[in-house]
Amino acid sequence: MTMKNNENTLHLGEFLPYRLSVLSNRISRAIADGYEEQFQLTLPEWRVMAVLGGEPDLSAAQVAERTAMDKVAVSRAVNKLLESGRLERHFSPEDKRRSVLALSEEGQKIYREVIPIALGYESKILDKLSEPEKLTLMSLLNKLEDIQLHADEN
Amino acid sequence: MTMKNNENTLHLGEFLPYRLSVLSNRISRAIADGYEEQFQLTLPEWRVMAVLGGEPDLSAAQVAERTAMDKVAVSRAVNKLLESGRLERHFSPEDKRRSVLALSEEGQKIYREVIPIALGYESKILDKLSEPEKLTLMSLLNKLEDIQLHADEN
DNA sequence: CTATATTAGTTTCATTCGTAACTAATTGCA
DNA sequence: TGCAATTAGTTACGAATGAAACTAATATAG
């Protein structure tokens, strides 16, 4: 019979949320180091570019959805990308509030350069796992992503 | 034959680092929501308490090691915890720079109250997994934590 | 010894981030 | 129509963060 951890102490090194946080930060930082300096690109900016590179002509709100960023973060990243000429913005004729965002030529160029860097790091990680381990990892992530953590927050 | 993703686009939703980041942030945020308001405790403060609760009389540098926080973050968290009376600090007689940190009575009380909240969230997650899945998850985390992401940075 | 280098921890400063308030455009409904 | 409610995106502001400079204490080399 397996007993659940019910001690009066908590060991961070075995605490799932802590381990995920440290691991995730380490990976994100490593990847960002791979493009931040070279392309003067922050992580939120790269996320916006990553989405628009695969699916152009989204509104800021749609970008926010797909990146799990909040709309303020998207707004800021979009504006920096506009200033640096990596993004083009139009506004929808039907709804003059809604922006229509797409990578500029320059933005696409950078996008194509950063992708292999990002995928390279991912491979560096995934290559350490066997094929069945990769499949399990993906299936575990799917499950974990589905979990409802809050009581309810309509 | 399984082909590796070698496309000219990147789908964030399938990109491991992105998925880990979103998942980890969601979990950390949920847990922090469970104690921040109730105990006026930020995540870095809680991490410091969590370490000292299980292993008292550490120096700030040792706390930094064990929490994967940097020394500035530890210094700030420690000072806020001192102000709120949750931590006691002495200085080592052999080395008057080195602090010796431990939870105060009040700190221990809070520590004992927060632990079940934190573990509760962890269980909420782990309970969705089968026993073999949990084992695989732990073994995958062990492997991923071992990966060396940087070329070399002496 | 004494000058230099190193270490522990703090402070400073510039940037980032999140929340809330705001503006402008659109929708809905009376 | 016309006015309240909603939506897209921005701005403002305080808190959190990170890097670098700093202070005090200790270790080390000559």
PDB file of N, CA and C in Angstrom, chain A residues 50-111:
ATOM      1  N   ALA A  50       6.329  34.291 -33.242  1.00  0.00           N
ATOM      2  CA  ALA A  50       6.170  32.860 -33.498  1.00  0.00           C
ATOM      3  C   ALA A  50       4.750  32.544 -33.955  1.00  0.00           C
ATOM      4  N   VAL A  51       3.785  33.218 -33.320  1.00  0.00           N
ATOM      5  CA  VAL A  51       2.396  32.964 -33.703  1.00  0.00           C
ATOM      6  C   VAL A  51       2.092  33.541 -35.079  1.00  0.00           C
ATOM      7  N   LEU A  52       2.528  34.769 -35.287  1.00  0.00           N
ATOM      8  CA  LEU A  52       2.201  35.421 -36.562  1.00  0.00           C
ATOM      9  C   LEU A  52       2.972  34.818 -37.726  1.00  0.00           C
ATOM     10  N   GLY A  53       4.101  34.223 -37.436  1.00  0.00           N
ATOM     11  CA  GLY A  53       4.854  33.565 -38.494  1.00  0.00           C
ATOM     12  C   GLY A  53       4.110  32.371 -39.069  1.00  0.00           C
ATOM     13  N   GLY A  54       3.383  31.689 -38.222  1.00  0.00           N
ATOM     14  CA  GLY A  54       2.649  30.519 -38.690  1.00  0.00           C
ATOM     15  C   GLY A  54       1.237  30.837 -39.104  1.00  0.00           C
ATOM     16  N   GLU A  55       0.716  31.942 -38.611  1.00  0.00           N
ATOM     17  CA  GLU A  55      -0.686  32.289 -38.845  1.00  0.00           C
ATOM     18  C   GLU A  55      -0.803  33.817 -38.886  1.00  0.00           C
ATOM     19  N   PRO A  56      -0.620  34.401 -40.043  1.00  0.00           N
ATOM     20  CA  PRO A  56      -0.599  35.871 -40.142  1.00  0.00           C
ATOM     21  C   PRO A  56      -2.012  36.455 -40.057  1.00  0.00           C
ATOM     22  N   ASP A  57      -2.052  37.782 -39.980  1.00  0.00           N
ATOM     23  CA  ASP A  57      -3.305  38.525 -40.014  1.00  0.00           C
ATOM     24  C   ASP A  57      -4.222  38.257 -38.834  1.00  0.00           C
ATOM     25  N   LEU A  58      -3.623  38.036 -37.688  1.00  0.00           N
ATOM     26  CA  LEU A  58      -4.417  37.902 -36.477  1.00  0.00           C
ATOM     27  C   LEU A  58      -4.566  39.266 -35.821  1.00  0.00           C
ATOM     28  N   SER A  59      -5.593  39.395 -35.000  1.00  0.00           N
ATOM     29  CA  SER A  59      -5.733  40.590 -34.170  1.00  0.00           C
ATOM     30  C   SER A  59      -4.892  40.401 -32.914  1.00  0.00           C
ATOM     31  N   ALA A  60      -4.682  41.493 -32.170  1.00  0.00           N
ATOM     32  CA  ALA A  60      -3.919  41.398 -30.935  1.00  0.00           C
ATOM     33  C   ALA A  60      -4.587  40.426 -29.963  1.00  0.00           C
ATOM     34  N   ALA A  61      -5.890  40.453 -29.916  1.00  0.00           N
ATOM     35  CA  ALA A  61      -6.602  39.558 -28.999  1.00  0.00           C
ATOM     36  C   ALA A  61      -6.384  38.094 -29.379  1.00  0.00           C
ATOM     37  N   GLN A  62      -6.373  37.822 -30.675  1.00  0.00           N
ATOM     38  CA  GLN A  62      -6.126  36.446 -31.111  1.00  0.00           C
ATOM     39  C   GLN A  62      -4.702  36.014 -30.792  1.00  0.00           C
ATOM     40  N   VAL A  63      -3.779  36.946 -30.948  1.00  0.00           N
ATOM     41  CA  VAL A  63      -2.399  36.639 -30.573  1.00  0.00           C
ATOM     42  C   VAL A  63      -2.328  36.319 -29.076  1.00  0.00           C
ATOM     43  N   ALA A  64      -3.044  37.091 -28.286  1.00  0.00           N
ATOM     44  CA  ALA A  64      -3.051  36.864 -26.843  1.00  0.00           C
ATOM     45  C   ALA A  64      -3.567  35.461 -26.511  1.00  0.00           C
ATOM     46  N   GLU A  65      -4.661  35.089 -27.123  1.00  0.00           N
ATOM     47  CA  GLU A  65      -5.204  33.739 -26.932  1.00  0.00           C
ATOM     48  C   GLU A  65      -4.165  32.669 -27.211  1.00  0.00           C
ATOM     49  N   ARG A  66      -3.564  32.763 -28.381  1.00  0.00           N
ATOM     50  CA  ARG A  66      -2.674  31.701 -28.837  1.00  0.00           C
ATOM     51  C   ARG A  66      -1.355  31.654 -28.081  1.00  0.00           C
ATOM     52  N   THR A  67      -0.934  32.767 -27.503  1.00  0.00           N
ATOM     53  CA  THR A  67       0.334  32.780 -26.781  1.00  0.00           C
ATOM     54  C   THR A  67       0.156  32.637 -25.274  1.00  0.00           C
ATOM     55  N   ALA A  68      -1.101  32.665 -24.823  1.00  0.00           N
ATOM     56  CA  ALA A  68      -1.370  32.665 -23.387  1.00  0.00           C
ATOM     57  C   ALA A  68      -0.752  33.888 -22.707  1.00  0.00           C
ATOM     58  N   MET A  69      -0.558  34.947 -23.472  1.00  0.00           N
ATOM     59  CA  MET A  69      -0.117  36.211 -22.883  1.00  0.00           C
ATOM     60  C   MET A  69      -1.351  37.062 -22.612  1.00  0.00           C
ATOM     61  N   ASP A  70      -1.225  38.025 -21.687  1.00  0.00           N
ATOM     62  CA  ASP A  70      -2.370  38.892 -21.530  1.00  0.00           C
ATOM     63  C   ASP A  70      -2.287  40.056 -22.503  1.00  0.00           C
ATOM     64  N   LYS A  71      -3.405  40.743 -22.662  1.00  0.00           N
ATOM     65  CA  LYS A  71      -3.480  41.707 -23.761  1.00  0.00           C
ATOM     66  C   LYS A  71      -2.518  42.878 -23.595  1.00  0.00           C
ATOM     67  N   VAL A  72      -2.194  43.223 -22.358  1.00  0.00           N
ATOM     68  CA  VAL A  72      -1.232  44.301 -22.147  1.00  0.00           C
ATOM     69  C   VAL A  72       0.156  43.878 -22.630  1.00  0.00           C
ATOM     70  N   ALA A  73       0.534  42.673 -22.293  1.00  0.00           N
ATOM     71  CA  ALA A  73       1.839  42.170 -22.734  1.00  0.00           C
ATOM     72  C   ALA A  73       1.890  42.117 -24.254  1.00  0.00           C
ATOM     73  N   VAL A  74       0.804  41.698 -24.873  1.00  0.00           N
ATOM     74  CA  VAL A  74       0.771  41.649 -26.333  1.00  0.00           C
ATOM     75  C   VAL A  74       0.896  43.057 -26.892  1.00  0.00           C
ATOM     76  N   SER A  75       0.147  43.978 -26.352  1.00  0.00           N
ATOM     77  CA  SER A  75       0.192  45.358 -26.821  1.00  0.00           C
ATOM     78  C   SER A  75       1.615  45.894 -26.781  1.00  0.00           C
ATOM     79  N   ARG A  76       2.281  45.654 -25.663  1.00  0.00           N
ATOM     80  CA  ARG A  76       3.648  46.160 -25.536  1.00  0.00           C
ATOM     81  C   ARG A  76       4.581  45.510 -26.544  1.00  0.00           C
ATOM     82  N   ALA A  77       4.481  44.189 -26.658  1.00  0.00           N
ATOM     83  CA  ALA A  77       5.364  43.479 -27.579  1.00  0.00           C
ATOM     84  C   ALA A  77       5.094  43.927 -29.013  1.00  0.00           C
ATOM     85  N   VAL A  78       3.835  44.052 -29.364  1.00  0.00           N
ATOM     86  CA  VAL A  78       3.473  44.476 -30.716  1.00  0.00           C
ATOM     87  C   VAL A  78       4.056  45.854 -30.999  1.00  0.00           C
ATOM     88  N   ASN A  79       3.939  46.750 -30.050  1.00  0.00           N
ATOM     89  CA  ASN A  79       4.442  48.096 -30.310  1.00  0.00           C
ATOM     90  C   ASN A  79       5.955  48.131 -30.478  1.00  0.00           C
ATOM     91  N   LYS A  80       6.649  47.302 -29.680  1.00  0.00           N
ATOM     92  CA  LYS A  80       8.095  47.267 -29.870  1.00  0.00           C
ATOM     93  C   LYS A  80       8.450  46.667 -31.230  1.00  0.00           C
ATOM     94  N   LEU A  81       7.700  45.671 -31.634  1.00  0.00           N
ATOM     95  CA  LEU A  81       7.972  45.043 -32.935  1.00  0.00           C
ATOM     96  C   LEU A  81       7.636  45.985 -34.093  1.00  0.00           C
ATOM     97  N   LEU A  82       6.637  46.818 -33.908  1.00  0.00           N
ATOM     98  CA  LEU A  82       6.318  47.811 -34.935  1.00  0.00           C
ATOM     99  C   LEU A  82       7.459  48.819 -35.050  1.00  0.00           C
ATOM    100  N   GLU A  83       7.919  49.287 -33.876  1.00  0.00           N
ATOM    101  CA  GLU A  83       9.020  50.259 -33.878  1.00  0.00           C
ATOM    102  C   GLU A  83      10.262  49.720 -34.567  1.00  0.00           C
ATOM    103  N   SER A  84      10.536  48.431 -34.310  1.00  0.00           N
ATOM    104  CA  SER A  84      11.747  47.865 -34.907  1.00  0.00           C
ATOM    105  C   SER A  84      11.490  47.362 -36.324  1.00  0.00           C
ATOM    106  N   GLY A  85      10.293  47.613 -36.829  1.00  0.00           N
ATOM    107  CA  GLY A  85      10.021  47.295 -38.232  1.00  0.00           C
ATOM    108  C   GLY A  85       9.859  45.813 -38.531  1.00  0.00           C
ATOM    109  N   ARG A  86       9.535  45.055 -37.505  1.00  0.00           N
ATOM    110  CA  ARG A  86       9.409  43.605 -37.732  1.00  0.00           C
ATOM    111  C   ARG A  86       7.970  43.172 -37.934  1.00  0.00           C
ATOM    112  N   LEU A  87       7.067  44.097 -37.681  1.00  0.00           N
ATOM    113  CA  LEU A  87       5.641  43.796 -37.776  1.00  0.00           C
ATOM    114  C   LEU A  87       4.983  44.872 -38.604  1.00  0.00           C
ATOM    115  N   GLU A  88       3.922  44.479 -39.295  1.00  0.00           N
ATOM    116  CA  GLU A  88       3.087  45.466 -39.974  1.00  0.00           C
ATOM    117  C   GLU A  88       1.696  45.396 -39.381  1.00  0.00           C
ATOM    118  N   ARG A  89       1.103  46.555 -39.209  1.00  0.00           N
ATOM    119  CA  ARG A  89      -0.237  46.574 -38.635  1.00  0.00           C
ATOM    120  C   ARG A  89      -1.200  47.304 -39.546  1.00  0.00           C
ATOM    121  N   HIS A  90      -2.306  46.672 -39.810  1.00  0.00           N
ATOM    122  CA  HIS A  90      -3.419  47.362 -40.444  1.00  0.00           C
ATOM    123  C   HIS A  90      -4.585  47.297 -39.488  1.00  0.00           C
ATOM    124  N   PHE A  91      -5.640  47.967 -39.843  1.00  0.00           N
ATOM    125  CA  PHE A  91      -6.824  47.857 -39.013  1.00  0.00           C
ATOM    126  C   PHE A  91      -7.963  47.341 -39.868  1.00  0.00           C
ATOM    127  N   SER A  92      -8.767  46.525 -39.265  1.00  0.00           N
ATOM    128  CA  SER A  92      -9.881  45.919 -40.004  1.00  0.00           C
ATOM    129  C   SER A  92     -10.850  47.009 -40.473  1.00  0.00           C
ATOM    130  N   PRO A  93     -11.242  46.972 -41.734  1.00  0.00           N
ATOM    131  CA  PRO A  93     -12.183  47.967 -42.239  1.00  0.00           C
ATOM    132  C   PRO A  93     -13.557  47.837 -41.577  1.00  0.00           C
ATOM    133  N   GLU A  94     -13.933  46.618 -41.257  1.00  0.00           N
ATOM    134  CA  GLU A  94     -15.253  46.415 -40.615  1.00  0.00           C
ATOM    135  C   GLU A  94     -15.272  46.917 -39.178  1.00  0.00           C
ATOM    136  N   ASP A  95     -14.130  46.740 -38.489  1.00  0.00           N
ATOM    137  CA  ASP A  95     -14.063  47.140 -37.084  1.00  0.00           C
ATOM    138  C   ASP A  95     -12.744  47.860 -36.876  1.00  0.00           C
ATOM    139  N   LYS A  96     -12.833  49.182 -36.807  1.00  0.00           N
ATOM    140  CA  LYS A  96     -11.601  49.974 -36.806  1.00  0.00           C
ATOM    141  C   LYS A  96     -10.796  49.851 -35.521  1.00  0.00           C
ATOM    142  N   ARG A  97     -11.326  49.113 -34.538  1.00  0.00           N
ATOM    143  CA  ARG A  97     -10.525  48.879 -33.347  1.00  0.00           C
ATOM    144  C   ARG A  97      -9.591  47.702 -33.570  1.00  0.00           C
ATOM    145  N   ARG A  98     -10.074  46.731 -34.294  1.00  0.00           N
ATOM    146  CA  ARG A  98      -9.363  45.456 -34.429  1.00  0.00           C
ATOM    147  C   ARG A  98      -8.168  45.589 -35.368  1.00  0.00           C
ATOM    148  N   SER A  99      -6.992  45.224 -34.826  1.00  0.00           N
ATOM    149  CA  SER A  99      -5.796  45.295 -35.655  1.00  0.00           C
ATOM    150  C   SER A  99      -5.630  44.004 -36.449  1.00  0.00           C
ATOM    151  N   VAL A 100      -4.880  44.121 -37.508  1.00  0.00           N
ATOM    152  CA  VAL A 100      -4.549  42.970 -38.339  1.00  0.00           C
ATOM    153  C   VAL A 100      -3.034  42.959 -38.428  1.00  0.00           C
ATOM    154  N   LEU A 101      -2.449  41.979 -37.744  1.00  0.00           N
ATOM    155  CA  LEU A 101      -1.003  41.983 -37.563  1.00  0.00           C
ATOM    156  C   LEU A 101      -0.332  40.928 -38.434  1.00  0.00           C
ATOM    157  N   ALA A 102       0.810  41.272 -38.969  1.00  0.00           N
ATOM    158  CA  ALA A 102       1.590  40.297 -39.737  1.00  0.00           C
ATOM    159  C   ALA A 102       3.052  40.679 -39.696  1.00  0.00           C
ATOM    160  N   LEU A 103       3.905  39.680 -39.838  1.00  0.00           N
ATOM    161  CA  LEU A 103       5.339  39.950 -39.890  1.00  0.00           C
ATOM    162  C   LEU A 103       5.665  40.728 -41.156  1.00  0.00           C
ATOM    163  N   SER A 104       6.559  41.680 -41.039  1.00  0.00           N
ATOM    164  CA  SER A 104       7.097  42.361 -42.217  1.00  0.00           C
ATOM    165  C   SER A 104       8.104  41.434 -42.890  1.00  0.00           C
ATOM    166  N   GLU A 105       8.621  41.856 -44.017  1.00  0.00           N
ATOM    167  CA  GLU A 105       9.682  41.082 -44.670  1.00  0.00           C
ATOM    168  C   GLU A 105      10.806  40.792 -43.681  1.00  0.00           C
ATOM    169  N   GLU A 106      11.264  41.879 -43.055  1.00  0.00           N
ATOM    170  CA  GLU A 106      12.330  41.761 -42.060  1.00  0.00           C
ATOM    171  C   GLU A 106      11.936  40.792 -40.936  1.00  0.00           C
ATOM    172  N   GLY A 107      10.699  40.910 -40.487  1.00  0.00           N
ATOM    173  CA  GLY A 107      10.213  40.025 -39.432  1.00  0.00           C
ATOM    174  C   GLY A 107      10.240  38.563 -39.875  1.00  0.00           C
ATOM    175  N   GLN A 108       9.848  38.324 -41.104  1.00  0.00           N
ATOM    176  CA  GLN A 108       9.849  36.940 -41.606  1.00  0.00           C
ATOM    177  C   GLN A 108      11.264  36.400 -41.685  1.00  0.00           C
ATOM    178  N   LYS A 109      12.158  37.270 -42.057  1.00  0.00           N
ATOM    179  CA  LYS A 109      13.554  36.849 -42.151  1.00  0.00           C
ATOM    180  C   LYS A 109      14.045  36.385 -40.774  1.00  0.00           C
ATOM    181  N   ILE A 110      13.783  37.212 -39.781  1.00  0.00           N
ATOM    182  CA  ILE A 110      14.213  36.859 -38.426  1.00  0.00           C
ATOM    183  C   ILE A 110      13.502  35.598 -37.939  1.00  0.00           C
ATOM    184  N   TYR A 111      12.227  35.540 -38.215  1.00  0.00           N
ATOM    185  CA  TYR A 111      11.445  34.360 -37.845  1.00  0.00           C
ATOM    186  C   TYR A 111      12.111  33.091 -38.370  1.00  0.00           C
TER     187      TYR A 111
END
